[in-house]
Amino acid sequence: MEPARNIEVCREADVVVVGGGPGGIGAALSAARSGADTVLVERYGHLGGMATGGLVTIIPNLSNNSGEQQIAGISQELVDRLDAKGAAHYPKKEDWGSDDEKLVKYYTDANLAWFYIRHDLNTDRKRVLYTVLFDPEILKCELNTMMEEAGVKLYLHSWGTRPIVDGNTVKGVFIENKSGRQAILAKIVIDCTGDGDLLADAGAECDERMVPGLRIAAFAFPFWIGNVDMQKVEQFRAERPDEYSELMRELQRQGGASLYLKDLVKYHDGVVWYHPFFPSSNQADIDEINRVELEGRKKMLLSYQFYRTRIPGFENSYIVHSSPQLGIQGGRRVVGEYVCTEKDIVSDEVFEDTIAVFANNDKGEISAKHPNVCIPFRSLVPRGVDGLLVACRAFSSEYQFNEYFNLIPHCIAFGQAAGTAAALAVKSGIQPRAVDYALLQDRLARQGVLLPAGLRVKTTPPPSQ
């Protein structure tokens, strides 16, 4: 039994965002910019989460197969800021949706087809998506600048350990850092931890079902290798494809990572990425986390030594980065006022509380018939719990839906909606679930969020609970 103790209240705020990954970025910036006194708690010494520390340095699926941009807002702002510093790569706007064979080959040869290329079954042609690669170190710096500009109070190197709860209402969060255990009181807390770390202690119902073989049922341990002579590598692959393929099969038999992704960001010449997966049914289990951390480093070293000694072009290479954050891709999901399910991928429904539209690029014939999916605000609102929103991959969704719509730009969009809604709720003295949908949509549209044309201008606000 731990002894009882008094906990110092180190800060009071309108909105506390726990987790500085993609969802937390969107939530903190939009809440602060909307006038709320905002605190952001992040366990690492940098912001960005999977986008930086996780070395998932890709913002994919910003457009659908036809080249129509679907996700903008803060995601587009990040791209613009990175681009201004020469730290982003993406196809020219006129090439979004292009079926130009040379362009398709460019991304396919870089092993980036999964992120950039989709087979459009409506035309039986391969098309280029609006996807962005970026420099994670520049993004870390830019995010600090954006938070400073918006007036967000940062608590880095701080764990948001559990919510402060009164009845069914969340009133703040306990944090742990080098200064000890402290409390931050808030009118609204937004869980952007990715894993829904605050949900159980807040009394929120959760869904932890997972099916082996899905992307979200696996860790990733990304690492980068630099100083690669790409011309020599590509010449070897082109002139001796059978030998290269056999070498890759041998590497796989040894347990190494046989697929690299070519970094296309300016100034990143000679850098390749590896994103090996490690199946796991519980990515919030500390034994699993330790297992993958240890196995990942063994795989990285084995792979690096194989490439350096056996593959022409890697002779003078070295390991540039290994992911300080494991690539956690799925897990606990809140049960919200609306649960996104597989049927929503084919329904074409425009919800009256739609807060984002996502490109549906990955479902073959279904994508050809249903290119876009709308997300309702209710999927960010935990059922039966007040003072809390969820804006990360733990949003209210069954695993079949979560598999396709929990990537970096999706989470930024969840965060942008949740932060804006939280600020509106604070200003009106109401719970987030009672925010007027039309007012929320108006504020999001003013922030550059792309919402469906024809969405009703005025809706009846839901009753407060």
Short mmCIF file of C-alpha atoms in Angstrom, two decimals:
data_model
loop_
_atom_site.label_atom_id
_atom_site.label_comp_id
_atom_site.label_asym_id
_atom_site.label_seq_id
_atom_site.Cartn_x
_atom_site.Cartn_y
_atom_site.Cartn_z
CA MET A 1 0.00 0.00 0.00
CA GLU A 2 1.31 3.44 -0.90
CA PRO A 3 0.97 6.06 1.83
CA ALA A 4 -1.49 8.87 1.23
CA ARG A 5 0.07 12.20 0.38
CA ASN A 6 -0.89 15.68 -0.71
CA ILE A 7 -0.09 16.53 -4.35
CA GLU A 8 0.93 20.05 -5.30
CA VAL A 9 -1.23 21.73 -7.93
CA CYS A 10 1.46 23.18 -10.18
CA ARG A 11 -0.87 24.68 -12.78
CA GLU A 12 -4.50 25.37 -13.59
CA ALA A 13 -5.66 25.70 -17.20
CA ASP A 14 -8.68 25.65 -19.45
CA VAL A 15 -7.44 22.69 -21.47
CA VAL A 16 -4.78 20.09 -20.72
CA VAL A 17 -3.58 17.93 -23.61
CA VAL A 18 -1.78 14.74 -22.58
CA GLY A 19 0.57 13.45 -25.28
CA GLY A 20 2.50 15.57 -27.78
CA GLY A 21 2.22 13.29 -30.80
CA PRO A 22 0.19 14.10 -33.92
CA GLY A 23 -3.11 14.27 -32.04
CA GLY A 24 -1.61 16.37 -29.26
CA ILE A 25 -0.08 18.78 -31.76
CA GLY A 26 -3.44 19.40 -33.38
CA ALA A 27 -5.29 19.63 -30.05
CA ALA A 28 -2.91 22.00 -28.27
CA LEU A 29 -2.47 24.37 -31.21
CA SER A 30 -6.17 24.61 -32.04
CA ALA A 31 -7.23 25.02 -28.40
CA ALA A 32 -4.68 27.76 -27.73
CA ARG A 33 -5.36 29.55 -31.00
CA SER A 34 -9.07 29.44 -30.15
CA GLY A 35 -8.46 31.37 -26.94
CA ALA A 36 -8.10 28.62 -24.33
CA ASP A 37 -5.33 28.65 -21.74
CA THR A 38 -3.65 25.42 -22.84
CA VAL A 39 -1.08 23.04 -21.33
CA LEU A 40 0.60 20.22 -23.27
CA VAL A 41 2.18 17.32 -21.35
CA GLU A 42 4.69 15.13 -23.23
CA ARG A 43 6.78 12.25 -21.83
CA TYR A 44 9.75 12.79 -24.16
CA GLY A 45 11.89 15.89 -24.61
CA HIS A 46 10.42 16.65 -28.02
CA LEU A 47 7.03 16.86 -29.72
CA GLY A 48 5.82 14.86 -32.70
CA GLY A 49 5.41 11.37 -31.28
CA MET A 50 5.42 8.75 -34.02
CA ALA A 51 6.17 11.46 -36.60
CA THR A 52 9.51 12.32 -34.98
CA GLY A 53 10.63 9.97 -32.22
CA GLY A 54 8.94 7.04 -33.94
CA LEU A 55 10.75 7.84 -37.23
CA VAL A 56 7.47 7.49 -39.13
CA THR A 57 8.48 10.55 -41.13
CA ILE A 58 5.64 10.31 -43.62
CA ILE A 59 2.35 12.22 -43.84
CA PRO A 60 0.37 9.96 -46.20
CA ASN A 61 -3.06 9.95 -47.82
CA LEU A 62 -3.60 13.71 -47.90
CA SER A 63 -5.44 13.22 -51.19
CA ASN A 64 -7.66 10.53 -52.66
CA ASN A 65 -6.87 8.59 -55.83
CA SER A 66 -8.28 11.35 -58.00
CA GLY A 67 -5.84 13.87 -56.57
CA GLU A 68 -8.40 15.78 -54.48
CA GLN A 69 -6.87 16.96 -51.23
CA GLN A 70 -8.94 15.79 -48.26
CA ILE A 71 -6.84 16.67 -45.20
CA ALA A 72 -5.51 20.21 -44.78
CA GLY A 73 -5.69 22.44 -41.71
CA ILE A 74 -2.74 22.00 -39.35
CA SER A 75 -1.40 19.10 -41.44
CA GLN A 76 -1.02 21.44 -44.41
CA GLU A 77 0.46 24.15 -42.19
CA LEU A 78 3.16 21.71 -41.07
CA VAL A 79 3.93 20.81 -44.68
CA ASP A 80 4.20 24.48 -45.63
CA ARG A 81 6.52 25.27 -42.71
CA LEU A 82 8.75 22.27 -43.42
CA ASP A 83 8.79 23.03 -47.12
CA ALA A 84 9.96 26.59 -46.44
CA LYS A 85 13.02 25.09 -44.71
CA GLY A 86 13.76 22.56 -47.45
CA ALA A 87 12.70 19.77 -45.09
CA ALA A 88 9.83 18.18 -47.04
CA HIS A 89 9.31 16.22 -50.23
CA TYR A 90 5.99 15.69 -52.02
CA PRO A 91 4.69 15.56 -55.61
CA LYS A 92 3.87 18.84 -57.28
CA LYS A 93 0.21 19.78 -56.94
CA GLU A 94 -0.41 19.22 -60.64
CA ASP A 95 0.82 15.64 -60.18
CA TRP A 96 -1.65 14.67 -57.44
CA GLY A 97 -3.78 11.97 -59.05
CA SER A 98 -1.42 11.72 -62.05
CA ASP A 99 -1.08 8.40 -63.85
CA ASP A 100 2.21 9.42 -65.50
CA GLU A 101 4.23 6.20 -65.82
CA LYS A 102 7.60 7.87 -65.16
CA LEU A 103 6.33 9.44 -61.95
CA VAL A 104 4.76 6.18 -60.82
CA LYS A 105 8.07 4.40 -61.51
CA TYR A 106 10.02 7.07 -59.57
CA TYR A 107 8.14 6.30 -56.35
CA THR A 108 7.94 2.57 -57.00
CA ASP A 109 11.71 2.31 -57.50
CA ALA A 110 12.20 4.10 -54.17
CA ASN A 111 10.09 1.34 -52.53
CA LEU A 112 7.58 4.04 -51.58
CA ALA A 113 4.64 2.77 -53.62
CA TRP A 114 2.59 1.93 -50.51
CA PHE A 115 2.66 5.60 -49.54
CA TYR A 116 2.54 7.27 -52.94
CA ILE A 117 0.88 4.97 -55.46
CA ARG A 118 -2.62 3.47 -55.66
CA HIS A 119 -4.24 1.38 -58.35
CA ASP A 120 -7.37 3.26 -59.41
CA LEU A 121 -9.84 0.54 -60.33
CA ASN A 122 -12.13 3.10 -61.99
CA THR A 123 -9.55 3.67 -64.73
CA ASP A 124 -7.29 0.62 -64.23
CA ARG A 125 -4.35 3.02 -63.85
CA LYS A 126 -1.84 3.60 -61.08
CA ARG A 127 -2.07 7.09 -59.62
CA VAL A 128 0.09 9.33 -57.45
CA LEU A 129 -1.16 10.45 -54.03
CA TYR A 130 -0.39 13.65 -52.18
CA THR A 131 1.97 12.23 -49.55
CA VAL A 132 4.80 14.05 -47.78
CA LEU A 133 8.20 12.89 -46.52
CA PHE A 134 9.94 15.17 -44.03
CA ASP A 135 12.96 15.71 -41.79
CA PRO A 136 12.01 14.79 -38.19
CA GLU A 137 14.64 16.99 -36.53
CA ILE A 138 13.40 20.09 -38.33
CA LEU A 139 9.83 19.17 -37.40
CA LYS A 140 10.76 18.92 -33.71
CA CYS A 141 12.13 22.48 -33.83
CA GLU A 142 9.22 23.83 -35.85
CA LEU A 143 6.68 22.35 -33.44
CA ASN A 144 8.38 24.09 -30.51
CA THR A 145 8.15 27.37 -32.41
CA MET A 146 4.46 26.84 -33.20
CA MET A 147 3.63 26.09 -29.57
CA GLU A 148 5.52 29.16 -28.42
CA GLU A 149 3.70 31.31 -30.97
CA ALA A 150 0.32 29.94 -29.87
CA GLY A 151 1.09 30.43 -26.16
CA VAL A 152 0.94 26.75 -25.21
CA LYS A 153 2.58 25.91 -21.87
CA LEU A 154 4.79 22.83 -22.38
CA TYR A 155 5.61 20.20 -19.78
CA LEU A 156 8.19 18.06 -21.57
CA HIS A 157 9.87 15.04 -19.93
CA SER A 158 6.59 14.58 -18.05
CA TRP A 159 4.28 11.57 -17.91
CA GLY A 160 0.54 12.14 -17.68
CA THR A 161 -0.04 9.26 -15.28
CA ARG A 162 -3.76 9.31 -14.48
CA PRO A 163 -6.76 11.63 -14.62
CA ILE A 164 -8.14 13.54 -11.68
CA VAL A 165 -11.79 12.46 -11.53
CA ASP A 166 -14.81 13.71 -9.60
CA GLY A 167 -17.74 11.37 -10.14
CA ASN A 168 -17.98 10.93 -13.91
CA THR A 169 -16.14 14.17 -14.70
CA VAL A 170 -12.43 14.55 -15.41
CA LYS A 171 -11.02 17.60 -13.64
CA GLY A 172 -7.33 17.44 -14.52
CA VAL A 173 -4.36 15.10 -14.62
CA PHE A 174 -1.54 13.92 -12.39
CA ILE A 175 1.92 14.16 -13.94
CA GLU A 176 5.31 12.69 -12.98
CA ASN A 177 8.67 14.25 -13.81
CA LYS A 178 12.02 15.12 -12.19
CA SER A 179 10.18 17.57 -9.94
CA GLY A 180 8.10 14.71 -8.55
CA ARG A 181 4.37 14.09 -8.70
CA GLN A 182 2.23 17.12 -9.47
CA ALA A 183 -1.34 17.92 -10.42
CA ILE A 184 -2.68 20.10 -13.21
CA LEU A 185 -6.32 21.12 -12.92
CA ALA A 186 -8.32 21.76 -16.07
CA LYS A 187 -11.82 22.33 -17.32
CA ILE A 188 -11.24 19.81 -20.13
CA VAL A 189 -8.59 17.11 -20.64
CA ILE A 190 -7.77 15.70 -24.07
CA ASP A 191 -6.21 12.22 -24.16
CA CYS A 192 -3.71 12.24 -27.03
CA THR A 193 -1.48 9.51 -25.59
CA GLY A 194 -2.13 7.22 -28.56
CA ASP A 195 -2.72 4.30 -26.20
CA GLY A 196 -5.65 5.86 -24.37
CA ASP A 197 -3.62 5.89 -21.16
CA LEU A 198 -6.18 7.99 -19.24
CA LEU A 199 -9.29 6.10 -20.29
CA ALA A 200 -9.53 3.28 -17.75
CA ASP A 201 -8.95 5.49 -14.70
CA ALA A 202 -11.46 8.01 -16.07
CA GLY A 203 -14.11 5.28 -16.11
CA ALA A 204 -14.39 5.23 -19.91
CA GLU A 205 -15.42 2.02 -21.62
CA CYS A 206 -12.74 0.67 -23.98
CA ASP A 207 -12.44 -1.81 -26.83
CA GLU A 208 -9.18 -3.75 -26.97
CA ARG A 209 -10.11 -6.36 -29.58
CA MET A 210 -7.33 -7.05 -32.08
CA VAL A 211 -6.85 -9.49 -34.95
CA PRO A 212 -3.38 -10.91 -35.71
CA GLY A 213 -2.02 -9.96 -39.11
CA LEU A 214 -3.38 -6.42 -39.14
CA ARG A 215 -1.02 -3.44 -39.34
CA ILE A 216 -2.35 -2.21 -36.02
CA ALA A 217 -1.47 -5.57 -34.41
CA ALA A 218 2.26 -4.98 -34.77
CA PHE A 219 5.09 -2.85 -33.43
CA ALA A 220 7.62 -1.21 -35.73
CA PHE A 221 11.29 -0.60 -34.94
CA PRO A 222 12.40 1.95 -37.58
CA PHE A 223 16.03 2.79 -38.23
CA TRP A 224 17.98 4.73 -40.86
CA ILE A 225 21.24 3.90 -42.64
CA GLY A 226 23.23 6.76 -44.19
CA ASN A 227 26.13 7.41 -46.56
CA VAL A 228 24.78 4.87 -49.05
CA ASP A 229 25.91 5.12 -52.67
CA MET A 230 22.40 4.89 -54.11
CA GLN A 231 23.58 4.97 -57.72
CA LYS A 232 25.73 1.90 -57.07
CA VAL A 233 22.90 0.10 -55.23
CA GLU A 234 20.36 0.81 -57.94
CA GLN A 235 22.76 -0.24 -60.67
CA PHE A 236 23.35 -3.54 -58.85
CA ARG A 237 19.61 -4.14 -58.49
CA ALA A 238 18.98 -3.33 -62.16
CA GLU A 239 21.85 -5.31 -63.66
CA ARG A 240 21.80 -8.33 -61.32
CA PRO A 241 18.19 -8.63 -60.10
CA ASP A 242 18.31 -12.38 -59.47
CA GLU A 243 21.43 -12.07 -57.33
CA TYR A 244 19.94 -9.15 -55.39
CA SER A 245 16.70 -11.09 -54.78
CA GLU A 246 18.60 -14.12 -53.52
CA LEU A 247 20.62 -11.94 -51.16
CA MET A 248 17.41 -10.47 -49.77
CA ARG A 249 15.98 -13.96 -49.25
CA GLU A 250 19.15 -14.94 -47.41
CA LEU A 251 18.84 -11.85 -45.21
CA GLN A 252 15.25 -12.75 -44.42
CA ARG A 253 16.27 -16.29 -43.49
CA GLN A 254 18.79 -14.79 -41.06
CA GLY A 255 16.06 -12.63 -39.52
CA GLY A 256 17.06 -9.30 -41.03
CA ALA A 257 15.10 -6.43 -42.58
CA SER A 258 15.18 -6.86 -46.35
CA LEU A 259 13.14 -3.84 -47.49
CA TYR A 260 14.51 -0.31 -47.46
CA LEU A 261 12.71 2.91 -48.34
CA LYS A 262 14.69 5.56 -50.18
CA ASP A 263 14.65 8.94 -48.45
CA LEU A 264 13.70 11.63 -51.00
CA VAL A 265 13.93 14.70 -48.74
CA LYS A 266 16.34 17.38 -49.93
CA TYR A 267 19.80 17.06 -48.33
CA HIS A 268 19.05 13.44 -47.33
CA ASP A 269 20.99 11.93 -50.22
CA GLY A 270 22.31 8.48 -49.43
CA VAL A 271 19.83 7.78 -46.61
CA VAL A 272 17.53 4.74 -46.56
CA TRP A 273 14.86 3.80 -44.03
CA TYR A 274 13.81 0.46 -42.59
CA HIS A 275 10.47 -0.15 -40.86
CA PRO A 276 10.48 -3.82 -39.75
CA PHE A 277 7.29 -5.02 -38.04
CA PHE A 278 6.98 -7.21 -34.93
CA PRO A 279 3.56 -8.83 -34.44
CA SER A 280 1.99 -8.24 -31.02
CA SER A 281 -1.50 -8.54 -29.61
CA ASN A 282 -0.85 -6.06 -26.79
CA GLN A 283 1.33 -3.06 -27.53
CA ALA A 284 0.68 -1.60 -24.07
CA ASP A 285 2.28 -4.55 -22.26
CA ILE A 286 5.69 -3.71 -20.80
CA ASP A 287 7.06 -7.20 -21.45
CA GLU A 288 6.09 -6.89 -25.11
CA ILE A 289 7.62 -3.43 -25.31
CA ASN A 290 10.88 -4.72 -23.87
CA ARG A 291 10.87 -7.75 -26.17
CA VAL A 292 10.50 -5.65 -29.31
CA GLU A 293 13.06 -3.09 -28.14
CA LEU A 294 15.67 -5.85 -27.72
CA GLU A 295 14.71 -7.81 -30.84
CA GLY A 296 14.57 -4.61 -32.87
CA ARG A 297 18.13 -3.65 -32.10
CA LYS A 298 19.36 -7.16 -32.90
CA LYS A 299 17.55 -7.03 -36.24
CA MET A 300 18.95 -3.56 -36.97
CA LEU A 301 22.56 -4.59 -36.32
CA LEU A 302 22.22 -7.84 -38.25
CA SER A 303 20.67 -6.01 -41.21
CA TYR A 304 23.26 -3.24 -41.20
CA GLN A 305 26.19 -5.66 -41.13
CA PHE A 306 24.67 -7.72 -43.96
CA TYR A 307 24.07 -4.71 -46.19
CA ARG A 308 27.48 -3.20 -45.50
CA THR A 309 29.35 -6.43 -46.31
CA ARG A 310 27.17 -7.97 -49.01
CA ILE A 311 25.35 -5.23 -50.97
CA PRO A 312 27.32 -2.95 -53.34
CA GLY A 313 26.86 0.69 -52.36
CA PHE A 314 26.63 0.10 -48.61
CA GLU A 315 30.38 -0.34 -48.04
CA ASN A 316 30.84 3.05 -46.29
CA SER A 317 27.40 3.29 -44.72
CA TYR A 318 26.55 3.79 -41.04
CA ILE A 319 23.49 3.76 -38.78
CA VAL A 320 22.08 7.29 -38.64
CA HIS A 321 19.04 6.88 -36.38
CA SER A 322 17.31 4.18 -34.41
CA SER A 323 13.83 4.94 -33.21
CA PRO A 324 13.79 6.20 -29.59
CA GLN A 325 10.04 5.48 -29.59
CA LEU A 326 8.76 2.12 -30.76
CA GLY A 327 6.31 2.35 -33.63
CA ILE A 328 3.07 1.53 -31.80
CA GLN A 329 0.29 1.30 -34.37
CA GLY A 330 -2.82 0.21 -32.54
CA GLY A 331 -4.33 -0.84 -29.25
CA ARG A 332 -6.95 0.37 -26.78
CA ARG A 333 -9.82 2.39 -28.28
CA VAL A 334 -12.44 4.38 -26.44
CA VAL A 335 -16.12 3.55 -26.83
CA GLY A 336 -17.57 6.90 -27.77
CA GLU A 337 -20.96 8.36 -28.47
CA TYR A 338 -20.42 7.09 -32.00
CA VAL A 339 -18.31 4.05 -32.89
CA CYS A 340 -16.81 4.07 -36.40
CA THR A 341 -17.20 0.63 -37.94
CA GLU A 342 -16.50 -1.14 -41.20
CA LYS A 343 -19.91 -0.13 -42.52
CA ASP A 344 -18.88 3.54 -42.37
CA ILE A 345 -16.25 2.86 -45.02
CA VAL A 346 -19.02 2.09 -47.53
CA SER A 347 -21.88 4.26 -46.28
CA ASP A 348 -20.99 7.65 -47.86
CA GLU A 349 -22.79 9.24 -44.91
CA VAL A 350 -22.08 12.90 -44.22
CA PHE A 351 -22.71 13.19 -40.49
CA GLU A 352 -24.23 16.37 -39.13
CA ASP A 353 -21.23 16.53 -36.77
CA THR A 354 -18.58 15.76 -39.41
CA ILE A 355 -15.22 17.21 -38.34
CA ALA A 356 -12.92 15.64 -40.95
CA VAL A 357 -12.97 13.90 -44.30
CA PHE A 358 -10.41 11.18 -44.98
CA ALA A 359 -9.35 9.68 -48.29
CA ASN A 360 -10.36 6.02 -48.53
CA ASN A 361 -7.43 4.82 -50.61
CA ASP A 362 -6.64 1.34 -49.37
CA LYS A 363 -9.70 -0.84 -49.94
CA GLY A 364 -9.54 -1.71 -53.65
CA GLU A 365 -13.02 -1.92 -55.18
CA ILE A 366 -14.53 -0.30 -52.10
CA SER A 367 -12.23 2.71 -52.53
CA ALA A 368 -13.20 2.99 -56.19
CA LYS A 369 -16.86 3.31 -55.21
CA HIS A 370 -16.40 5.19 -51.94
CA PRO A 371 -13.36 7.48 -52.22
CA ASN A 372 -13.95 9.44 -49.00
CA VAL A 373 -14.98 8.76 -45.40
CA CYS A 374 -16.47 11.29 -42.97
CA ILE A 375 -15.58 11.33 -39.27
CA PRO A 376 -18.16 12.45 -36.68
CA PHE A 377 -17.18 14.54 -33.67
CA ARG A 378 -19.03 12.04 -31.46
CA SER A 379 -16.24 9.49 -32.10
CA LEU A 380 -13.96 11.72 -29.98
CA VAL A 381 -16.42 11.94 -27.05
CA PRO A 382 -16.23 9.09 -24.48
CA ARG A 383 -19.59 7.62 -23.62
CA GLY A 384 -20.65 8.48 -20.06
CA VAL A 385 -17.58 10.56 -19.13
CA ASP A 386 -17.49 14.37 -19.02
CA GLY A 387 -14.53 16.73 -19.19
CA LEU A 388 -12.64 14.36 -21.50
CA LEU A 389 -12.02 14.07 -25.24
CA VAL A 390 -9.93 11.50 -27.11
CA ALA A 391 -7.91 12.66 -30.12
CA CYS A 392 -5.43 9.99 -31.19
CA ARG A 393 -5.46 6.44 -32.56
CA ALA A 394 -7.59 5.53 -29.51
CA PHE A 395 -10.60 7.31 -31.07
CA SER A 396 -13.91 5.45 -30.98
CA SER A 397 -13.61 2.81 -33.69
CA GLU A 398 -13.66 -0.92 -34.23
CA TYR A 399 -10.38 -2.47 -35.35
CA GLN A 400 -11.56 -2.87 -38.97
CA PHE A 401 -11.94 0.92 -39.24
CA ASN A 402 -8.97 1.85 -37.06
CA GLU A 403 -6.64 -0.16 -39.32
CA TYR A 404 -6.98 2.42 -42.11
CA PHE A 405 -7.69 5.73 -40.38
CA ASN A 406 -5.28 6.17 -37.45
CA LEU A 407 -2.23 7.53 -39.28
CA ILE A 408 -0.41 10.82 -38.64
CA PRO A 409 -2.66 13.21 -40.61
CA HIS A 410 -5.79 11.50 -39.29
CA CYS A 411 -4.66 12.03 -35.70
CA ILE A 412 -3.73 15.66 -36.37
CA ALA A 413 -7.27 16.16 -37.69
CA PHE A 414 -8.79 14.52 -34.60
CA GLY A 415 -6.68 16.80 -32.44
CA GLN A 416 -7.60 19.93 -34.35
CA ALA A 417 -11.30 19.16 -33.93
CA ALA A 418 -10.97 18.22 -30.25
CA GLY A 419 -8.91 21.27 -29.34
CA THR A 420 -11.31 23.61 -31.10
CA ALA A 421 -14.32 21.95 -29.47
CA ALA A 422 -12.67 22.12 -26.05
CA ALA A 423 -12.05 25.85 -26.41
CA LEU A 424 -15.66 26.43 -27.49
CA ALA A 425 -16.93 24.40 -24.54
CA VAL A 426 -14.78 26.31 -22.06
CA LYS A 427 -15.94 29.64 -23.44
CA SER A 428 -19.61 28.64 -23.15
CA GLY A 429 -19.27 26.82 -19.83
CA ILE A 430 -20.61 23.55 -21.24
CA GLN A 431 -19.38 20.02 -21.74
CA PRO A 432 -17.68 19.21 -25.07
CA ARG A 433 -20.51 16.86 -26.03
CA ALA A 434 -22.88 19.85 -25.95
CA VAL A 435 -20.90 22.02 -28.40
CA ASP A 436 -22.94 23.26 -31.35
CA TYR A 437 -21.79 21.21 -34.32
CA ALA A 438 -22.36 23.99 -36.83
CA LEU A 439 -20.29 26.41 -34.76
CA LEU A 440 -17.50 23.83 -34.44
CA GLN A 441 -17.52 23.21 -38.19
CA ASP A 442 -17.44 26.93 -38.88
CA ARG A 443 -14.36 27.33 -36.66
CA LEU A 444 -12.64 24.37 -38.30
CA ALA A 445 -13.37 25.68 -41.78
CA ARG A 446 -11.81 29.00 -40.81
CA GLN A 447 -8.68 27.05 -39.81
CA GLY A 448 -8.40 25.53 -43.27
CA VAL A 449 -10.02 22.19 -42.49
CA LEU A 450 -11.69 20.73 -45.59
CA LEU A 451 -15.29 19.74 -44.84
CA PRO A 452 -17.95 18.34 -47.19
CA ALA A 453 -19.62 20.79 -49.51
CA GLY A 454 -23.30 20.96 -48.70
CA LEU A 455 -22.83 20.35 -44.98
CA ARG A 456 -25.70 22.07 -43.23
CA VAL A 457 -24.83 25.51 -41.96
CA LYS A 458 -26.90 25.19 -38.80
CA THR A 459 -27.70 22.13 -36.71
CA THR A 460 -29.51 21.59 -33.47
CA PRO A 461 -26.94 21.28 -30.69
CA PRO A 462 -27.05 17.97 -28.79
CA PRO A 463 -28.37 17.98 -25.24
CA SER A 464 -25.88 18.39 -22.42
CA GLN A 465 -25.35 15.26 -20.32
#
